Amino acid sequence: MQTDPAISRLLILRSAAIAVQFVAVIAVYFLFEYQIPLLPLLAVICIEAIFQLLSILAYRNVTKARPAAVLMQLTADLLFLTILLSLSGGATNAFVSLLLLPIMIAAVTVNAKGLAYTAVLAIAAYSFLLIKMPEHTMHQMQMTHHFIGMWINFVISAIVIAFVIGTLNSTLRAREATISRTREQQLRHEQLLTLDGAAAQVTHQLATPIANLQLLFEELQEQQADDPIVQEMAKPLAQCKEQLAHFRSLSNALRTGETQQVISAKTLQNTIQDAMTLHFPEQSLQWLNDAPDCSILSDAMLLPAILNLLQNAVSANNHNQQHNIEAKWQIDEQILSLSLRDFGQGFSEQQMASLGGQLMPSSDGMGMAVMLSNVTLERLNGSLTLSNHPQQGAIAMVSLKIV
């Protein structure tokens, strides 16, 4: 199990800092013979080392640390550094600018509030060191103004670092999120192109056999017109011919780009109701309210996309011995939403994580239809939201912009 990168980098930096602090204290006391409180400094470094070991043990198996944990570690770093500086000259210590390091780390690891907290804490630590600083004179000149100027410089540096690095980090995160979304969309489009090519090839291969079957059926119908089996063959063959003709017209519309049109919500409701009655007569689609008086952008794939969702709802109902599907319209500012609720078992956690984003293997076909519906709605500047109903079943929310 890999440790969280932010915590891991912070612990590595602290380990190096502890080693440098120990070597620096020993060198200053024994080599340069400066009069510093050796034992108190070593005691603080030992406490810091113990805290470091406890932190390593606590986060060795944590794959994703909370922002509060990172802030706690940065607070500890500021506290130990402030104590060490206060024991070795306070604000007069040449290494007092090291208080800027936790601000830099916070700028690339935590959010804006955490960055502001770290910056304020570092400024407060420097202020504490300045207040506790004894009076210093050099060549009969008062050095108080000099150290106050250093404090002002530190405050300005802290604010600039927090603002600049924090802004750059936010920009990089937004860019990475955009690249990630673009990569996911490209992957979906590649999958759709593969499916489209396979569907076109299968349709082309089926066209000739279906045409031959139609000819054979017509001859058989002339010879045995009263046979009930022959009569039952008429409807499936007619549906096959209709679907092939619809696919050809859809392909031609996609090639020419003449696919989008503006339709009213009432027209869409009537079309959905007719298609539901035709394809799933055993199910009851109940409209909880009337379609609002508005129009949306549609194309030839909008109705199949909604039918895919209804087909999944029907499948969920069949598994749970239910026969009702509820549909409801909602308007939020300039967004028209259609919610479709089934009364099945709802989505599992695995389905919620996979539906609409990638192909998901399933014995019921769940995954591909929803992904196709999601891509269709995105092309129309809409969205698809899947959720479980608090009482029973699942909800598919189709949202489209009002024209």
PDB file of N, CA and C in Angstrom, residues 97-156:
ATOM      1  N   SER A  97      14.213  33.018   8.332  1.00  0.00           N
ATOM      2  CA  SER A  97      13.430  32.961   7.088  1.00  0.00           C
ATOM      3  C   SER A  97      12.963  31.551   6.755  1.00  0.00           C
ATOM      4  N   LEU A  98      13.461  30.541   7.478  1.00  0.00           N
ATOM      5  CA  LEU A  98      12.971  29.170   7.247  1.00  0.00           C
ATOM      6  C   LEU A  98      11.497  29.027   7.586  1.00  0.00           C
ATOM      7  N   LEU A  99      10.942  29.997   8.302  1.00  0.00           N
ATOM      8  CA  LEU A  99       9.505  29.961   8.585  1.00  0.00           C
ATOM      9  C   LEU A  99       8.671  30.087   7.309  1.00  0.00           C
ATOM     10  N   LEU A 100       9.312  30.478   6.197  1.00  0.00           N
ATOM     11  CA  LEU A 100       8.592  30.569   4.923  1.00  0.00           C
ATOM     12  C   LEU A 100       8.378  29.194   4.283  1.00  0.00           C
ATOM     13  N   LEU A 101       9.199  28.206   4.670  1.00  0.00           N
ATOM     14  CA  LEU A 101       9.096  26.885   4.029  1.00  0.00           C
ATOM     15  C   LEU A 101       7.728  26.216   4.234  1.00  0.00           C
ATOM     16  N   PRO A 102       7.163  26.210   5.450  1.00  0.00           N
ATOM     17  CA  PRO A 102       5.823  25.615   5.602  1.00  0.00           C
ATOM     18  C   PRO A 102       4.765  26.304   4.736  1.00  0.00           C
ATOM     19  N   ILE A 103       4.924  27.601   4.502  1.00  0.00           N
ATOM     20  CA  ILE A 103       3.975  28.305   3.637  1.00  0.00           C
ATOM     21  C   ILE A 103       4.094  27.783   2.208  1.00  0.00           C
ATOM     22  N   MET A 104       5.328  27.582   1.737  1.00  0.00           N
ATOM     23  CA  MET A 104       5.521  27.048   0.383  1.00  0.00           C
ATOM     24  C   MET A 104       4.939  25.649   0.254  1.00  0.00           C
ATOM     25  N   ILE A 105       5.159  24.822   1.276  1.00  0.00           N
ATOM     26  CA  ILE A 105       4.617  23.458   1.233  1.00  0.00           C
ATOM     27  C   ILE A 105       3.089  23.488   1.245  1.00  0.00           C
ATOM     28  N   ALA A 106       2.512  24.358   2.082  1.00  0.00           N
ATOM     29  CA  ALA A 106       1.049  24.445   2.149  1.00  0.00           C
ATOM     30  C   ALA A 106       0.456  24.930   0.837  1.00  0.00           C
ATOM     31  N   ALA A 107       1.195  25.775   0.119  1.00  0.00           N
ATOM     32  CA  ALA A 107       0.664  26.330  -1.126  1.00  0.00           C
ATOM     33  C   ALA A 107       0.429  25.268  -2.180  1.00  0.00           C
ATOM     34  N   VAL A 108       1.144  24.134  -2.108  1.00  0.00           N
ATOM     35  CA  VAL A 108       1.001  23.087  -3.128  1.00  0.00           C
ATOM     36  C   VAL A 108       0.333  21.828  -2.591  1.00  0.00           C
ATOM     37  N   THR A 109      -0.078  21.833  -1.333  1.00  0.00           N
ATOM     38  CA  THR A 109      -0.662  20.622  -0.760  1.00  0.00           C
ATOM     39  C   THR A 109      -2.060  20.807  -0.187  1.00  0.00           C
ATOM     40  N   VAL A 110      -2.420  22.015   0.245  1.00  0.00           N
ATOM     41  CA  VAL A 110      -3.724  22.219   0.876  1.00  0.00           C
ATOM     42  C   VAL A 110      -4.508  23.269   0.096  1.00  0.00           C
ATOM     43  N   ASN A 111      -5.757  23.473   0.522  1.00  0.00           N
ATOM     44  CA  ASN A 111      -6.608  24.440  -0.161  1.00  0.00           C
ATOM     45  C   ASN A 111      -6.301  25.866   0.305  1.00  0.00           C
ATOM     46  N   ALA A 112      -7.100  26.822  -0.186  1.00  0.00           N
ATOM     47  CA  ALA A 112      -6.840  28.236   0.098  1.00  0.00           C
ATOM     48  C   ALA A 112      -6.962  28.547   1.586  1.00  0.00           C
ATOM     49  N   LYS A 113      -7.969  27.957   2.252  1.00  0.00           N
ATOM     50  CA  LYS A 113      -8.131  28.209   3.684  1.00  0.00           C
ATOM     51  C   LYS A 113      -6.952  27.667   4.487  1.00  0.00           C
ATOM     52  N   GLY A 114      -6.496  26.468   4.132  1.00  0.00           N
ATOM     53  CA  GLY A 114      -5.342  25.908   4.817  1.00  0.00           C
ATOM     54  C   GLY A 114      -4.085  26.717   4.572  1.00  0.00           C
ATOM     55  N   LEU A 115      -3.932  27.240   3.349  1.00  0.00           N
ATOM     56  CA  LEU A 115      -2.783  28.084   3.038  1.00  0.00           C
ATOM     57  C   LEU A 115      -2.818  29.374   3.854  1.00  0.00           C
ATOM     58  N   ALA A 116      -4.000  29.988   3.952  1.00  0.00           N
ATOM     59  CA  ALA A 116      -4.130  31.213   4.744  1.00  0.00           C
ATOM     60  C   ALA A 116      -3.824  30.934   6.218  1.00  0.00           C
ATOM     61  N   TYR A 117      -4.293  29.800   6.728  1.00  0.00           N
ATOM     62  CA  TYR A 117      -4.021  29.430   8.128  1.00  0.00           C
ATOM     63  C   TYR A 117      -2.520  29.274   8.369  1.00  0.00           C
ATOM     64  N   THR A 118      -1.826  28.595   7.448  1.00  0.00           N
ATOM     65  CA  THR A 118      -0.385  28.387   7.613  1.00  0.00           C
ATOM     66  C   THR A 118       0.371  29.708   7.542  1.00  0.00           C
ATOM     67  N   ALA A 119      -0.028  30.593   6.603  1.00  0.00           N
ATOM     68  CA  ALA A 119       0.647  31.885   6.479  1.00  0.00           C
ATOM     69  C   ALA A 119       0.455  32.732   7.735  1.00  0.00           C
ATOM     70  N   VAL A 120      -0.762  32.775   8.249  1.00  0.00           N
ATOM     71  CA  VAL A 120      -1.028  33.544   9.473  1.00  0.00           C
ATOM     72  C   VAL A 120      -0.248  32.967  10.650  1.00  0.00           C
ATOM     73  N   LEU A 121      -0.173  31.645  10.724  1.00  0.00           N
ATOM     74  CA  LEU A 121       0.559  31.012  11.826  1.00  0.00           C
ATOM     75  C   LEU A 121       2.055  31.322  11.744  1.00  0.00           C
ATOM     76  N   ALA A 122       2.607  31.308  10.517  1.00  0.00           N
ATOM     77  CA  ALA A 122       4.025  31.632  10.362  1.00  0.00           C
ATOM     78  C   ALA A 122       4.308  33.090  10.728  1.00  0.00           C
ATOM     79  N   ILE A 123       3.429  33.996  10.311  1.00  0.00           N
ATOM     80  CA  ILE A 123       3.600  35.420  10.672  1.00  0.00           C
ATOM     81  C   ILE A 123       3.480  35.605  12.178  1.00  0.00           C
ATOM     82  N   ALA A 124       2.561  34.873  12.811  1.00  0.00           N
ATOM     83  CA  ALA A 124       2.423  34.960  14.271  1.00  0.00           C
ATOM     84  C   ALA A 124       3.671  34.436  14.968  1.00  0.00           C
ATOM     85  N   ALA A 125       4.279  33.373  14.425  1.00  0.00           N
ATOM     86  CA  ALA A 125       5.502  32.835  15.023  1.00  0.00           C
ATOM     87  C   ALA A 125       6.639  33.838  14.932  1.00  0.00           C
ATOM     88  N   TYR A 126       6.783  34.481  13.764  1.00  0.00           N
ATOM     89  CA  TYR A 126       7.833  35.496  13.616  1.00  0.00           C
ATOM     90  C   TYR A 126       7.557  36.672  14.549  1.00  0.00           C
ATOM     91  N   SER A 127       6.296  37.067  14.676  1.00  0.00           N
ATOM     92  CA  SER A 127       5.951  38.171  15.572  1.00  0.00           C
ATOM     93  C   SER A 127       6.293  37.825  17.016  1.00  0.00           C
ATOM     94  N   PHE A 128       6.029  36.585  17.406  1.00  0.00           N
ATOM     95  CA  PHE A 128       6.379  36.143  18.761  1.00  0.00           C
ATOM     96  C   PHE A 128       7.883  36.232  18.992  1.00  0.00           C
ATOM     97  N   LEU A 129       8.664  35.792  18.004  1.00  0.00           N
ATOM     98  CA  LEU A 129      10.115  35.871  18.133  1.00  0.00           C
ATOM     99  C   LEU A 129      10.593  37.316  18.218  1.00  0.00           C
ATOM    100  N   LEU A 130       9.922  38.215  17.478  1.00  0.00           N
ATOM    101  CA  LEU A 130      10.308  39.624  17.508  1.00  0.00           C
ATOM    102  C   LEU A 130       9.975  40.263  18.852  1.00  0.00           C
ATOM    103  N   ILE A 131       8.816  39.912  19.405  1.00  0.00           N
ATOM    104  CA  ILE A 131       8.410  40.497  20.692  1.00  0.00           C
ATOM    105  C   ILE A 131       9.314  40.015  21.817  1.00  0.00           C
ATOM    106  N   LYS A 132       9.693  38.736  21.772  1.00  0.00           N
ATOM    107  CA  LYS A 132      10.536  38.169  22.823  1.00  0.00           C
ATOM    108  C   LYS A 132      12.018  38.483  22.647  1.00  0.00           C
ATOM    109  N   MET A 133      12.359  39.185  21.583  1.00  0.00           N
ATOM    110  CA  MET A 133      13.762  39.485  21.310  1.00  0.00           C
ATOM    111  C   MET A 133      14.295  40.502  22.322  1.00  0.00           C
ATOM    112  N   PRO A 134      15.481  40.289  22.897  1.00  0.00           N
ATOM    113  CA  PRO A 134      16.063  41.276  23.830  1.00  0.00           C
ATOM    114  C   PRO A 134      16.573  42.490  23.066  1.00  0.00           C
ATOM    115  N   GLU A 135      16.816  43.552  23.795  1.00  0.00           N
ATOM    116  CA  GLU A 135      17.332  44.772  23.188  1.00  0.00           C
ATOM    117  C   GLU A 135      18.731  44.522  22.626  1.00  0.00           C
ATOM    118  N   HIS A 136      18.929  44.950  21.373  1.00  0.00           N
ATOM    119  CA  HIS A 136      20.216  44.774  20.730  1.00  0.00           C
ATOM    120  C   HIS A 136      20.781  46.125  20.311  1.00  0.00           C
ATOM    121  N   THR A 137      22.041  46.313  20.543  1.00  0.00           N
ATOM    122  CA  THR A 137      22.722  47.521  20.080  1.00  0.00           C
ATOM    123  C   THR A 137      23.998  47.130  19.357  1.00  0.00           C
ATOM    124  N   MET A 138      24.363  47.922  18.400  1.00  0.00           N
ATOM    125  CA  MET A 138      25.581  47.668  17.656  1.00  0.00           C
ATOM    126  C   MET A 138      26.215  49.008  17.318  1.00  0.00           C
ATOM    127  N   HIS A 139      27.441  49.231  17.812  1.00  0.00           N
ATOM    128  CA  HIS A 139      28.148  50.490  17.601  1.00  0.00           C
ATOM    129  C   HIS A 139      27.290  51.667  18.078  1.00  0.00           C
ATOM    130  N   GLN A 140      26.684  51.500  19.223  1.00  0.00           N
ATOM    131  CA  GLN A 140      25.878  52.548  19.840  1.00  0.00           C
ATOM    132  C   GLN A 140      24.631  52.903  19.021  1.00  0.00           C
ATOM    133  N   MET A 141      24.210  52.041  18.101  1.00  0.00           N
ATOM    134  CA  MET A 141      23.019  52.311  17.275  1.00  0.00           C
ATOM    135  C   MET A 141      21.928  51.316  17.648  1.00  0.00           C
ATOM    136  N   GLN A 142      20.723  51.788  17.790  1.00  0.00           N
ATOM    137  CA  GLN A 142      19.585  50.937  18.125  1.00  0.00           C
ATOM    138  C   GLN A 142      19.186  50.094  16.916  1.00  0.00           C
ATOM    139  N   MET A 143      19.090  48.746  17.119  1.00  0.00           N
ATOM    140  CA  MET A 143      18.789  47.831  16.016  1.00  0.00           C
ATOM    141  C   MET A 143      17.317  47.440  15.963  1.00  0.00           C
ATOM    142  N   THR A 144      16.480  48.039  16.805  1.00  0.00           N
ATOM    143  CA  THR A 144      15.069  47.649  16.825  1.00  0.00           C
ATOM    144  C   THR A 144      14.401  47.896  15.481  1.00  0.00           C
ATOM    145  N   HIS A 145      14.679  49.070  14.897  1.00  0.00           N
ATOM    146  CA  HIS A 145      14.052  49.382  13.612  1.00  0.00           C
ATOM    147  C   HIS A 145      14.487  48.405  12.520  1.00  0.00           C
ATOM    148  N   HIS A 146      15.729  47.957  12.615  1.00  0.00           N
ATOM    149  CA  HIS A 146      16.207  47.000  11.618  1.00  0.00           C
ATOM    150  C   HIS A 146      15.425  45.692  11.696  1.00  0.00           C
ATOM    151  N   PHE A 147      15.222  45.202  12.919  1.00  0.00           N
ATOM    152  CA  PHE A 147      14.499  43.931  13.056  1.00  0.00           C
ATOM    153  C   PHE A 147      13.017  44.085  12.732  1.00  0.00           C
ATOM    154  N   ILE A 148      12.442  45.251  13.013  1.00  0.00           N
ATOM    155  CA  ILE A 148      11.054  45.496  12.603  1.00  0.00           C
ATOM    156  C   ILE A 148      10.956  45.497  11.085  1.00  0.00           C
ATOM    157  N   GLY A 149      11.958  46.088  10.425  1.00  0.00           N
ATOM    158  CA  GLY A 149      11.978  46.056   8.960  1.00  0.00           C
ATOM    159  C   GLY A 149      12.085  44.648   8.430  1.00  0.00           C
ATOM    160  N   MET A 150      12.891  43.810   9.092  1.00  0.00           N
ATOM    161  CA  MET A 150      12.975  42.399   8.685  1.00  0.00           C
ATOM    162  C   MET A 150      11.629  41.700   8.865  1.00  0.00           C
ATOM    163  N   TRP A 151      10.938  42.035   9.951  1.00  0.00           N
ATOM    164  CA  TRP A 151       9.598  41.431  10.171  1.00  0.00           C
ATOM    165  C   TRP A 151       8.635  41.854   9.070  1.00  0.00           C
ATOM    166  N   ILE A 152       8.641  43.139   8.685  1.00  0.00           N
ATOM    167  CA  ILE A 152       7.770  43.615   7.607  1.00  0.00           C
ATOM    168  C   ILE A 152       8.111  42.902   6.298  1.00  0.00           C
ATOM    169  N   ASN A 153       9.419  42.738   6.047  1.00  0.00           N
ATOM    170  CA  ASN A 153       9.842  42.026   4.847  1.00  0.00           C
ATOM    171  C   ASN A 153       9.348  40.580   4.862  1.00  0.00           C
ATOM    172  N   PHE A 154       9.392  39.951   6.041  1.00  0.00           N
ATOM    173  CA  PHE A 154       8.902  38.571   6.157  1.00  0.00           C
ATOM    174  C   PHE A 154       7.407  38.506   5.868  1.00  0.00           C
ATOM    175  N   VAL A 155       6.636  39.445   6.417  1.00  0.00           N
ATOM    176  CA  VAL A 155       5.180  39.443   6.196  1.00  0.00           C
ATOM    177  C   VAL A 155       4.874  39.604   4.716  1.00  0.00           C
ATOM    178  N   ILE A 156       5.564  40.544   4.054  1.00  0.00           N
ATOM    179  CA  ILE A 156       5.329  40.753   2.616  1.00  0.00           C
ATOM    180  C   ILE A 156       5.714  39.505   1.823  1.00  0.00           C
TER     181      ILE A 156
END
